[in-house]
């Protein structure tokens, strides 16, 4: 078993150099250059990030078919900066070969939350305990006291690309949006704290069904390809509400928050209705703020 050198980690590939190291294949495409020749276009990753890679070879199509997405490969080539002085680095591959499990240390490739999981879970439990509305507390407990649901929620990623796209990312994102929302409640005491916090906790729960993932790779599930996470989340909440004694007013306000949390329909981000209540507006901006800031923190330096 071979471990990656610290200097070969993606986060350290910030100068022109040769490289012979191991990466996970995140995605792969066959593209055609202006001169009509085919080349491989890939995204590679390790536990520290992702990097674009290309391979120009007359056998590009056959080589591409020989490697699978989600597998670890040994890559030999050169780190290149393009355009010059852009700080945008990629790898020009000379050779790429798939590896067997015993050839590498899996820990070099697992992208997971760096935060203490139990601490975050305690934040969730503390929030549920603080909810004063019997109906909303009952609804939250019906989800988070279900061991199967809770385990999926605590380990799921929040995205395939962009922000929080790692094991435990959904929990990280939810707790972070929760803290932003609690600050909004302090600034605007007129907000319905119980409703806003419940909306935060449930707005993305459909993501436990949107993605399929293992320790090295995240992709859309069959359901995720067909149904947006907003629809799946609202459907899960509606189904649970139908089994509980939840008033129509609370049900409508909560479902409205979930269906509108990506902002105005005209944005084209997946909302089916514009946010119209103070809590829906607060959820949208808290969610968007967290997603945008995290995306830059995760990926900004690599762009």
PDB file of C-alpha atoms in Angstrom:
ATOM      1  CA  UNK A   1       0.000   0.000   0.000  1.00  0.00           C
ATOM      2  CA  UNK A   2       1.339   3.407  -1.011  1.00  0.00           C
ATOM      3  CA  UNK A   3       0.389   6.761   0.533  1.00  0.00           C
ATOM      4  CA  UNK A   4       0.295   9.987  -1.426  1.00  0.00           C
ATOM      5  CA  UNK A   5       3.117  12.420  -0.833  1.00  0.00           C
ATOM      6  CA  UNK A   6       2.065  15.664   0.823  1.00  0.00           C
ATOM      7  CA  UNK A   7       3.454  17.580  -2.147  1.00  0.00           C
ATOM      8  CA  UNK A   8       1.206  15.610  -4.531  1.00  0.00           C
ATOM      9  CA  UNK A   9      -2.064  16.532  -2.817  1.00  0.00           C
ATOM     10  CA  UNK A  10      -4.342  18.623  -5.022  1.00  0.00           C
ATOM     11  CA  UNK A  11      -4.234  21.594  -2.655  1.00  0.00           C
ATOM     12  CA  UNK A  12      -0.454  21.740  -3.146  1.00  0.00           C
ATOM     13  CA  UNK A  13      -0.430  21.521  -6.947  1.00  0.00           C
ATOM     14  CA  UNK A  14       0.134  25.232  -7.398  1.00  0.00           C
ATOM     15  CA  UNK A  15       3.245  25.380  -9.541  1.00  0.00           C
ATOM     16  CA  UNK A  16       4.430  23.920 -12.842  1.00  0.00           C
ATOM     17  CA  UNK A  17       6.072  20.548 -12.217  1.00  0.00           C
ATOM     18  CA  UNK A  18       6.072  16.891 -13.190  1.00  0.00           C
ATOM     19  CA  UNK A  19       3.838  14.533 -11.239  1.00  0.00           C
ATOM     20  CA  UNK A  20       3.479  10.806 -10.673  1.00  0.00           C
ATOM     21  CA  UNK A  21       0.729  10.216  -8.142  1.00  0.00           C
ATOM     22  CA  UNK A  22      -2.709   8.756  -7.438  1.00  0.00           C
ATOM     23  CA  UNK A  23      -6.123  10.358  -7.880  1.00  0.00           C
ATOM     24  CA  UNK A  24      -9.796   9.398  -7.967  1.00  0.00           C
ATOM     25  CA  UNK A  25     -11.498   9.842 -11.345  1.00  0.00           C
ATOM     26  CA  UNK A  26     -14.498  12.095 -10.626  1.00  0.00           C
ATOM     27  CA  UNK A  27     -15.708  12.372 -14.207  1.00  0.00           C
ATOM     28  CA  UNK A  28     -14.406  11.697 -17.708  1.00  0.00           C
ATOM     29  CA  UNK A  29     -15.312  12.883 -21.188  1.00  0.00           C
ATOM     30  CA  UNK A  30     -14.080  12.388 -24.727  1.00  0.00           C
ATOM     31  CA  UNK A  31     -13.768  15.710 -26.536  1.00  0.00           C
ATOM     32  CA  UNK A  32     -12.746  16.843 -29.982  1.00  0.00           C
ATOM     33  CA  UNK A  33     -10.088  19.498 -30.507  1.00  0.00           C
ATOM     34  CA  UNK A  34     -10.154  22.175 -33.201  1.00  0.00           C
ATOM     35  CA  UNK A  35      -7.878  20.071 -35.391  1.00  0.00           C
ATOM     36  CA  UNK A  36     -10.317  17.169 -35.224  1.00  0.00           C
ATOM     37  CA  UNK A  37      -8.305  14.997 -32.824  1.00  0.00           C
ATOM     38  CA  UNK A  38      -9.963  13.389 -29.822  1.00  0.00           C
ATOM     39  CA  UNK A  39      -8.640  13.921 -26.309  1.00  0.00           C
ATOM     40  CA  UNK A  40      -9.613  12.953 -22.759  1.00  0.00           C
ATOM     41  CA  UNK A  41     -10.999  15.563 -20.384  1.00  0.00           C
ATOM     42  CA  UNK A  42     -11.155  14.471 -16.739  1.00  0.00           C
ATOM     43  CA  UNK A  43     -11.684  15.760 -13.234  1.00  0.00           C
ATOM     44  CA  UNK A  44      -9.393  14.147 -10.652  1.00  0.00           C
ATOM     45  CA  UNK A  45      -9.555  14.399  -6.874  1.00  0.00           C
ATOM     46  CA  UNK A  46      -8.076  13.444  -3.533  1.00  0.00           C
ATOM     47  CA  UNK A  47      -9.094  14.341   0.017  1.00  0.00           C
ATOM     48  CA  UNK A  48      -7.958  17.960  -0.432  1.00  0.00           C
ATOM     49  CA  UNK A  49      -9.759  18.930  -3.631  1.00  0.00           C
ATOM     50  CA  UNK A  50     -10.240  18.524  -7.371  1.00  0.00           C
ATOM     51  CA  UNK A  51      -8.192  19.360 -10.445  1.00  0.00           C
ATOM     52  CA  UNK A  52      -8.904  19.279 -14.172  1.00  0.00           C
ATOM     53  CA  UNK A  53      -6.797  17.006 -16.372  1.00  0.00           C
ATOM     54  CA  UNK A  54      -6.410  16.302 -20.083  1.00  0.00           C
ATOM     55  CA  UNK A  55      -4.740  13.595 -22.102  1.00  0.00           C
ATOM     56  CA  UNK A  56      -3.892  13.977 -25.778  1.00  0.00           C
ATOM     57  CA  UNK A  57      -3.347  10.520 -27.229  1.00  0.00           C
ATOM     58  CA  UNK A  58      -4.309   8.801 -30.466  1.00  0.00           C
ATOM     59  CA  UNK A  59      -5.791   5.998 -28.332  1.00  0.00           C
ATOM     60  CA  UNK A  60      -7.744   8.409 -26.119  1.00  0.00           C
ATOM     61  CA  UNK A  61     -11.080   6.677 -26.715  1.00  0.00           C
ATOM     62  CA  UNK A  62      -9.750   3.236 -25.736  1.00  0.00           C
ATOM     63  CA  UNK A  63      -7.909   4.604 -22.708  1.00  0.00           C
ATOM     64  CA  UNK A  64     -11.050   6.413 -21.554  1.00  0.00           C
ATOM     65  CA  UNK A  65     -13.065   3.191 -21.702  1.00  0.00           C
ATOM     66  CA  UNK A  66     -10.447   1.369 -19.621  1.00  0.00           C
ATOM     67  CA  UNK A  67     -10.873   3.595 -16.553  1.00  0.00           C
ATOM     68  CA  UNK A  68     -14.038   3.916 -14.482  1.00  0.00           C
ATOM     69  CA  UNK A  69     -15.444   6.923 -12.664  1.00  0.00           C
ATOM     70  CA  UNK A  70     -14.956   6.538  -8.909  1.00  0.00           C
ATOM     71  CA  UNK A  71     -11.804   4.435  -9.177  1.00  0.00           C
ATOM     72  CA  UNK A  72      -8.301   5.346  -8.054  1.00  0.00           C
ATOM     73  CA  UNK A  73      -5.721   5.670 -10.832  1.00  0.00           C
ATOM     74  CA  UNK A  74      -2.020   6.379 -11.029  1.00  0.00           C
ATOM     75  CA  UNK A  75      -1.397   9.437 -13.152  1.00  0.00           C
ATOM     76  CA  UNK A  76       1.936  10.437 -14.655  1.00  0.00           C
ATOM     77  CA  UNK A  77       2.261  13.787 -16.374  1.00  0.00           C
ATOM     78  CA  UNK A  78       2.856  17.482 -15.837  1.00  0.00           C
ATOM     79  CA  UNK A  79       1.119  20.161 -13.810  1.00  0.00           C
ATOM     80  CA  UNK A  80       0.378  23.041 -16.147  1.00  0.00           C
ATOM     81  CA  UNK A  81      -0.829  26.616 -15.586  1.00  0.00           C
ATOM     82  CA  UNK A  82      -3.313  27.884 -18.145  1.00  0.00           C
ATOM     83  CA  UNK A  83      -3.693  30.695 -18.941  1.00  0.00           C
ATOM     84  CA  UNK A  84      -0.233  31.790 -17.847  1.00  0.00           C
ATOM     85  CA  UNK A  85      -0.155  33.596 -14.471  1.00  0.00           C
ATOM     86  CA  UNK A  86      -3.817  32.705 -13.881  1.00  0.00           C
ATOM     87  CA  UNK A  87      -3.153  30.435 -10.877  1.00  0.00           C
ATOM     88  CA  UNK A  88      -5.436  27.993 -12.681  1.00  0.00           C
ATOM     89  CA  UNK A  89      -3.581  24.675 -12.676  1.00  0.00           C
ATOM     90  CA  UNK A  90      -4.392  21.439 -14.462  1.00  0.00           C
ATOM     91  CA  UNK A  91      -2.624  18.198 -15.317  1.00  0.00           C
ATOM     92  CA  UNK A  92      -1.515  17.172 -18.785  1.00  0.00           C
ATOM     93  CA  UNK A  93      -1.508  13.378 -18.552  1.00  0.00           C
ATOM     94  CA  UNK A  94       1.094  11.188 -20.205  1.00  0.00           C
ATOM     95  CA  UNK A  95      -0.254   7.922 -18.772  1.00  0.00           C
ATOM     96  CA  UNK A  96      -3.116   6.825 -16.530  1.00  0.00           C
ATOM     97  CA  UNK A  97      -3.610   3.333 -15.077  1.00  0.00           C
ATOM     98  CA  UNK A  98      -6.304   1.966 -12.766  1.00  0.00           C
ATOM     99  CA  UNK A  99      -5.154   0.619  -9.388  1.00  0.00           C
ATOM    100  CA  UNK A 100      -6.314  -2.222  -7.160  1.00  0.00           C
ATOM    101  CA  UNK A 101      -7.565  -1.544  -3.617  1.00  0.00           C
ATOM    102  CA  UNK A 102      -4.371  -2.764  -1.984  1.00  0.00           C
ATOM    103  CA  UNK A 103      -2.269  -0.317  -3.988  1.00  0.00           C
ATOM    104  CA  UNK A 104      -3.359   2.835  -2.150  1.00  0.00           C
ATOM    105  CA  UNK A 105      -4.460   4.218   1.216  1.00  0.00           C
ATOM    106  CA  UNK A 106      -8.184   4.998   1.057  1.00  0.00           C
ATOM    107  CA  UNK A 107      -7.778   7.793   3.622  1.00  0.00           C
ATOM    108  CA  UNK A 108      -5.936   9.821   0.964  1.00  0.00           C
ATOM    109  CA  UNK A 109      -9.158  10.069  -1.045  1.00  0.00           C
ATOM    110  CA  UNK A 110     -12.060  10.276   1.410  1.00  0.00           C
ATOM    111  CA  UNK A 111     -13.540  13.766   1.291  1.00  0.00           C
ATOM    112  CA  UNK A 112     -15.495  14.208   4.520  1.00  0.00           C
ATOM    113  CA  UNK A 113     -16.482  16.889   6.984  1.00  0.00           C
ATOM    114  CA  UNK A 114     -13.631  18.096   9.156  1.00  0.00           C
ATOM    115  CA  UNK A 115     -16.017  19.063  11.947  1.00  0.00           C
ATOM    116  CA  UNK A 116     -16.901  16.962  14.984  1.00  0.00           C
ATOM    117  CA  UNK A 117     -19.981  14.959  13.971  1.00  0.00           C
ATOM    118  CA  UNK A 118     -21.221  14.400  17.520  1.00  0.00           C
ATOM    119  CA  UNK A 119     -20.979  18.113  18.235  1.00  0.00           C
ATOM    120  CA  UNK A 120     -23.147  18.874  15.200  1.00  0.00           C
ATOM    121  CA  UNK A 121     -25.647  16.144  16.086  1.00  0.00           C
ATOM    122  CA  UNK A 122     -25.926  17.689  19.549  1.00  0.00           C
ATOM    123  CA  UNK A 123     -26.698  21.036  17.892  1.00  0.00           C
ATOM    124  CA  UNK A 124     -29.593  19.352  16.072  1.00  0.00           C
ATOM    125  CA  UNK A 125     -30.889  17.732  19.265  1.00  0.00           C
ATOM    126  CA  UNK A 126     -30.578  21.001  21.165  1.00  0.00           C
ATOM    127  CA  UNK A 127     -32.561  22.817  18.496  1.00  0.00           C
ATOM    128  CA  UNK A 128     -35.371  20.257  18.474  1.00  0.00           C
ATOM    129  CA  UNK A 129     -35.583  20.421  22.264  1.00  0.00           C
ATOM    130  CA  UNK A 130     -35.900  24.226  22.100  1.00  0.00           C
ATOM    131  CA  UNK A 131     -38.897  24.216  19.724  1.00  0.00           C
ATOM    132  CA  UNK A 132     -41.973  25.395  21.631  1.00  0.00           C
ATOM    133  CA  UNK A 133     -44.634  24.526  19.050  1.00  0.00           C
ATOM    134  CA  UNK A 134     -45.917  21.019  19.902  1.00  0.00           C
ATOM    135  CA  UNK A 135     -46.784  20.367  16.258  1.00  0.00           C
ATOM    136  CA  UNK A 136     -43.408  21.389  14.856  1.00  0.00           C
ATOM    137  CA  UNK A 137     -41.519  19.583  17.601  1.00  0.00           C
ATOM    138  CA  UNK A 138     -43.540  16.432  16.893  1.00  0.00           C
ATOM    139  CA  UNK A 139     -42.774  16.750  13.184  1.00  0.00           C
ATOM    140  CA  UNK A 140     -39.030  17.181  13.729  1.00  0.00           C
ATOM    141  CA  UNK A 141     -38.912  14.263  16.150  1.00  0.00           C
ATOM    142  CA  UNK A 142     -40.746  12.052  13.660  1.00  0.00           C
ATOM    143  CA  UNK A 143     -37.752  12.494  11.349  1.00  0.00           C
ATOM    144  CA  UNK A 144     -34.735  12.794  13.606  1.00  0.00           C
ATOM    145  CA  UNK A 145     -35.766  10.129  16.123  1.00  0.00           C
ATOM    146  CA  UNK A 146     -35.936   7.677  13.214  1.00  0.00           C
ATOM    147  CA  UNK A 147     -32.490   6.038  13.346  1.00  0.00           C
ATOM    148  CA  UNK A 148     -32.428   5.131   9.653  1.00  0.00           C
ATOM    149  CA  UNK A 149     -33.316   8.656   8.541  1.00  0.00           C
ATOM    150  CA  UNK A 150     -30.949  10.279  11.031  1.00  0.00           C
ATOM    151  CA  UNK A 151     -27.951   8.199   9.966  1.00  0.00           C
ATOM    152  CA  UNK A 152     -28.581   8.991   6.306  1.00  0.00           C
ATOM    153  CA  UNK A 153     -29.005  12.683   7.098  1.00  0.00           C
ATOM    154  CA  UNK A 154     -25.827  12.839   9.181  1.00  0.00           C
ATOM    155  CA  UNK A 155     -23.657  11.233   6.471  1.00  0.00           C
ATOM    156  CA  UNK A 156     -25.153  12.522   3.195  1.00  0.00           C
ATOM    157  CA  UNK A 157     -23.407  15.118   1.016  1.00  0.00           C
ATOM    158  CA  UNK A 158     -25.205  18.380   0.256  1.00  0.00           C
ATOM    159  CA  UNK A 159     -24.195  18.440  -3.408  1.00  0.00           C
ATOM    160  CA  UNK A 160     -22.351  16.642  -6.185  1.00  0.00           C
ATOM    161  CA  UNK A 161     -20.419  19.767  -7.086  1.00  0.00           C
ATOM    162  CA  UNK A 162     -20.002  23.166  -5.439  1.00  0.00           C
ATOM    163  CA  UNK A 163     -20.635  23.641  -1.712  1.00  0.00           C
ATOM    164  CA  UNK A 164     -20.572  20.929   0.973  1.00  0.00           C
ATOM    165  CA  UNK A 165     -20.022  18.164  -1.606  1.00  0.00           C
ATOM    166  CA  UNK A 166     -18.529  15.667   0.815  1.00  0.00           C
ATOM    167  CA  UNK A 167     -19.528  13.021   3.359  1.00  0.00           C
ATOM    168  CA  UNK A 168     -21.371  14.820   6.178  1.00  0.00           C
ATOM    169  CA  UNK A 169     -21.858  17.933   4.050  1.00  0.00           C
ATOM    170  CA  UNK A 170     -25.636  18.012   4.506  1.00  0.00           C
ATOM    171  CA  UNK A 171     -25.287  18.103   8.293  1.00  0.00           C
ATOM    172  CA  UNK A 172     -22.610  20.820   8.097  1.00  0.00           C
ATOM    173  CA  UNK A 173     -24.753  22.928   5.765  1.00  0.00           C
ATOM    174  CA  UNK A 174     -27.927  22.529   7.823  1.00  0.00           C
ATOM    175  CA  UNK A 175     -26.293  23.502  11.125  1.00  0.00           C
ATOM    176  CA  UNK A 176     -24.560  26.479   9.500  1.00  0.00           C
ATOM    177  CA  UNK A 177     -27.838  27.736   7.981  1.00  0.00           C
ATOM    178  CA  UNK A 178     -29.458  27.169  11.369  1.00  0.00           C
ATOM    179  CA  UNK A 179     -26.921  29.433  13.091  1.00  0.00           C
ATOM    180  CA  UNK A 180     -27.380  32.157  10.470  1.00  0.00           C
ATOM    181  CA  UNK A 181     -31.148  31.896  10.924  1.00  0.00           C
ATOM    182  CA  UNK A 182     -30.908  32.159  14.708  1.00  0.00           C
ATOM    183  CA  UNK A 183     -28.941  35.377  14.282  1.00  0.00           C
ATOM    184  CA  UNK A 184     -31.706  36.675  12.010  1.00  0.00           C
ATOM    185  CA  UNK A 185     -34.231  35.856  14.732  1.00  0.00           C
ATOM    186  CA  UNK A 186     -32.246  37.990  17.178  1.00  0.00           C
ATOM    187  CA  UNK A 187     -32.138  40.874  14.696  1.00  0.00           C
ATOM    188  CA  UNK A 188     -35.807  40.471  13.747  1.00  0.00           C
ATOM    189  CA  UNK A 189     -37.722  39.168  16.790  1.00  0.00           C
ATOM    190  CA  UNK A 190     -40.941  39.334  14.759  1.00  0.00           C
ATOM    191  CA  UNK A 191     -39.823  36.212  12.885  1.00  0.00           C
ATOM    192  CA  UNK A 192     -41.474  32.948  13.918  1.00  0.00           C
ATOM    193  CA  UNK A 193     -38.374  31.229  15.305  1.00  0.00           C
ATOM    194  CA  UNK A 194     -39.971  27.786  15.541  1.00  0.00           C
ATOM    195  CA  UNK A 195     -41.200  27.919  11.948  1.00  0.00           C
ATOM    196  CA  UNK A 196     -37.924  29.259  10.548  1.00  0.00           C
ATOM    197  CA  UNK A 197     -35.761  26.728  12.385  1.00  0.00           C
ATOM    198  CA  UNK A 198     -38.037  23.843  11.414  1.00  0.00           C
ATOM    199  CA  UNK A 199     -37.860  24.973   7.800  1.00  0.00           C
ATOM    200  CA  UNK A 200     -34.074  25.065   8.022  1.00  0.00           C
ATOM    201  CA  UNK A 201     -33.924  21.548   9.435  1.00  0.00           C
ATOM    202  CA  UNK A 202     -36.202  20.102   6.748  1.00  0.00           C
ATOM    203  CA  UNK A 203     -35.524  22.192   3.619  1.00  0.00           C
ATOM    204  CA  UNK A 204     -32.870  19.839   2.211  1.00  0.00           C
ATOM    205  CA  UNK A 205     -33.839  16.457   3.673  1.00  0.00           C
ATOM    206  CA  UNK A 206     -34.599  15.155   0.178  1.00  0.00           C
ATOM    207  CA  UNK A 207     -30.875  15.142  -0.486  1.00  0.00           C
ATOM    208  CA  UNK A 208     -30.606  11.829   1.373  1.00  0.00           C
ATOM    209  CA  UNK A 209     -32.353  10.368  -1.692  1.00  0.00           C
ATOM    210  CA  UNK A 210     -30.933  12.743  -4.339  1.00  0.00           C
ATOM    211  CA  UNK A 211     -27.380  11.395  -4.259  1.00  0.00           C
ATOM    212  CA  UNK A 212     -25.679   8.034  -4.263  1.00  0.00           C
ATOM    213  CA  UNK A 213     -22.183   8.024  -2.883  1.00  0.00           C
ATOM    214  CA  UNK A 214     -19.352   6.005  -1.484  1.00  0.00           C
ATOM    215  CA  UNK A 215     -16.141   7.050   0.220  1.00  0.00           C
ATOM    216  CA  UNK A 216     -14.592   8.501  -2.927  1.00  0.00           C
ATOM    217  CA  UNK A 217     -17.406   9.473  -5.297  1.00  0.00           C
ATOM    218  CA  UNK A 218     -20.728  11.341  -5.329  1.00  0.00           C
ATOM    219  CA  UNK A 219     -23.283  11.071  -8.124  1.00  0.00           C
ATOM    220  CA  UNK A 220     -26.998  11.595  -8.649  1.00  0.00           C
ATOM    221  CA  UNK A 221     -29.247   8.676  -7.775  1.00  0.00           C
ATOM    222  CA  UNK A 222     -31.880   7.571 -10.276  1.00  0.00           C
ATOM    223  CA  UNK A 223     -34.474   9.477  -8.234  1.00  0.00           C
ATOM    224  CA  UNK A 224     -32.182  12.496  -8.060  1.00  0.00           C
ATOM    225  CA  UNK A 225     -31.864  12.566 -11.841  1.00  0.00           C
ATOM    226  CA  UNK A 226     -35.643  12.613 -12.256  1.00  0.00           C
ATOM    227  CA  UNK A 227     -36.826  14.677  -9.285  1.00  0.00           C
ATOM    228  CA  UNK A 228     -35.248  17.813  -7.824  1.00  0.00           C
ATOM    229  CA  UNK A 229     -34.291  17.715  -4.135  1.00  0.00           C
ATOM    230  CA  UNK A 230     -36.802  20.498  -3.441  1.00  0.00           C
ATOM    231  CA  UNK A 231     -39.674  18.314  -4.656  1.00  0.00           C
ATOM    232  CA  UNK A 232     -38.343  15.267  -2.788  1.00  0.00           C
ATOM    233  CA  UNK A 233     -37.974  17.269   0.445  1.00  0.00           C
ATOM    234  CA  UNK A 234     -41.486  18.725   0.266  1.00  0.00           C
ATOM    235  CA  UNK A 235     -42.926  15.319  -0.604  1.00  0.00           C
ATOM    236  CA  UNK A 236     -41.228  13.721   2.419  1.00  0.00           C
ATOM    237  CA  UNK A 237     -42.538  16.438   4.728  1.00  0.00           C
ATOM    238  CA  UNK A 238     -46.049  16.294   3.260  1.00  0.00           C
ATOM    239  CA  UNK A 239     -46.141  12.515   3.662  1.00  0.00           C
ATOM    240  CA  UNK A 240     -45.093  12.812   7.311  1.00  0.00           C
ATOM    241  CA  UNK A 241     -47.591  15.618   7.981  1.00  0.00           C
ATOM    242  CA  UNK A 242     -50.382  13.392   6.686  1.00  0.00           C
ATOM    243  CA  UNK A 243     -49.644  10.888   9.461  1.00  0.00           C
ATOM    244  CA  UNK A 244     -49.565  13.519  12.225  1.00  0.00           C
ATOM    245  CA  UNK A 245     -52.050  16.039  13.602  1.00  0.00           C
ATOM    246  CA  UNK A 246     -50.547  19.136  12.001  1.00  0.00           C
ATOM    247  CA  UNK A 247     -52.752  22.167  11.309  1.00  0.00           C
ATOM    248  CA  UNK A 248     -53.307  23.260   7.729  1.00  0.00           C
ATOM    249  CA  UNK A 249     -51.822  26.692   8.458  1.00  0.00           C
ATOM    250  CA  UNK A 250     -48.545  25.262   9.769  1.00  0.00           C
ATOM    251  CA  UNK A 251     -48.415  22.720   6.955  1.00  0.00           C
ATOM    252  CA  UNK A 252     -48.928  25.367   4.268  1.00  0.00           C
ATOM    253  CA  UNK A 253     -46.368  27.786   5.723  1.00  0.00           C
ATOM    254  CA  UNK A 254     -43.738  25.097   6.158  1.00  0.00           C
ATOM    255  CA  UNK A 255     -44.196  23.568   2.708  1.00  0.00           C
ATOM    256  CA  UNK A 256     -44.097  27.067   1.222  1.00  0.00           C
ATOM    257  CA  UNK A 257     -40.667  27.603   2.800  1.00  0.00           C
ATOM    258  CA  UNK A 258     -39.303  24.375   1.351  1.00  0.00           C
ATOM    259  CA  UNK A 259     -40.746  24.955  -2.124  1.00  0.00           C
ATOM    260  CA  UNK A 260     -39.411  28.534  -2.288  1.00  0.00           C
ATOM    261  CA  UNK A 261     -36.028  28.239  -0.579  1.00  0.00           C
ATOM    262  CA  UNK A 262     -34.076  28.704  -3.819  1.00  0.00           C
ATOM    263  CA  UNK A 263     -35.582  32.165  -4.263  1.00  0.00           C
ATOM    264  CA  UNK A 264     -37.768  33.588  -7.005  1.00  0.00           C
ATOM    265  CA  UNK A 265     -38.999  31.182  -9.661  1.00  0.00           C
ATOM    266  CA  UNK A 266     -37.570  33.511 -12.314  1.00  0.00           C
ATOM    267  CA  UNK A 267     -34.048  32.712 -11.064  1.00  0.00           C
ATOM    268  CA  UNK A 268     -34.417  29.235 -12.509  1.00  0.00           C
ATOM    269  CA  UNK A 269     -32.847  27.633  -9.427  1.00  0.00           C
ATOM    270  CA  UNK A 270     -35.646  25.149  -8.786  1.00  0.00           C
ATOM    271  CA  UNK A 271     -38.187  26.965  -6.612  1.00  0.00           C
ATOM    272  CA  UNK A 272     -41.794  26.348  -7.634  1.00  0.00           C
ATOM    273  CA  UNK A 273     -43.092  29.487  -5.897  1.00  0.00           C
ATOM    274  CA  UNK A 274     -41.545  32.825  -4.895  1.00  0.00           C
ATOM    275  CA  UNK A 275     -40.812  33.215  -1.145  1.00  0.00           C
ATOM    276  CA  UNK A 276     -43.714  35.262   0.275  1.00  0.00           C
ATOM    277  CA  UNK A 277     -43.499  34.972   4.066  1.00  0.00           C
ATOM    278  CA  UNK A 278     -40.803  36.539   6.271  1.00  0.00           C
ATOM    279  CA  UNK A 279     -39.592  33.087   7.283  1.00  0.00           C
ATOM    280  CA  UNK A 280     -39.402  31.902   3.663  1.00  0.00           C
ATOM    281  CA  UNK A 281     -37.361  34.970   2.686  1.00  0.00           C
ATOM    282  CA  UNK A 282     -35.082  34.480   5.699  1.00  0.00           C
ATOM    283  CA  UNK A 283     -34.536  30.803   4.852  1.00  0.00           C
ATOM    284  CA  UNK A 284     -33.728  31.596   1.227  1.00  0.00           C
ATOM    285  CA  UNK A 285     -31.093  34.191   2.043  1.00  0.00           C
ATOM    286  CA  UNK A 286     -29.576  32.216   4.933  1.00  0.00           C
ATOM    287  CA  UNK A 287     -29.315  29.158   2.693  1.00  0.00           C
ATOM    288  CA  UNK A 288     -27.911  31.141  -0.229  1.00  0.00           C
ATOM    289  CA  UNK A 289     -25.398  33.010   1.941  1.00  0.00           C
ATOM    290  CA  UNK A 290     -24.046  29.800   3.424  1.00  0.00           C
ATOM    291  CA  UNK A 291     -23.874  28.075   0.037  1.00  0.00           C
ATOM    292  CA  UNK A 292     -22.111  30.992  -1.682  1.00  0.00           C
ATOM    293  CA  UNK A 293     -19.542  31.571   1.060  1.00  0.00           C
ATOM    294  CA  UNK A 294     -18.787  27.859   1.442  1.00  0.00           C
ATOM    295  CA  UNK A 295     -18.442  27.448  -2.323  1.00  0.00           C
ATOM    296  CA  UNK A 296     -15.798  30.180  -2.453  1.00  0.00           C
ATOM    297  CA  UNK A 297     -13.985  28.823   0.606  1.00  0.00           C
ATOM    298  CA  UNK A 298     -13.937  25.326  -0.901  1.00  0.00           C
ATOM    299  CA  UNK A 299     -13.327  26.082  -4.532  1.00  0.00           C
ATOM    300  CA  UNK A 300     -12.454  29.738  -5.008  1.00  0.00           C
ATOM    301  CA  UNK A 301      -8.684  29.220  -4.897  1.00  0.00           C
ATOM    302  CA  UNK A 302      -8.948  26.494  -7.557  1.00  0.00           C
ATOM    303  CA  UNK A 303     -10.792  28.647 -10.102  1.00  0.00           C
TER     304      UNK A 303
END
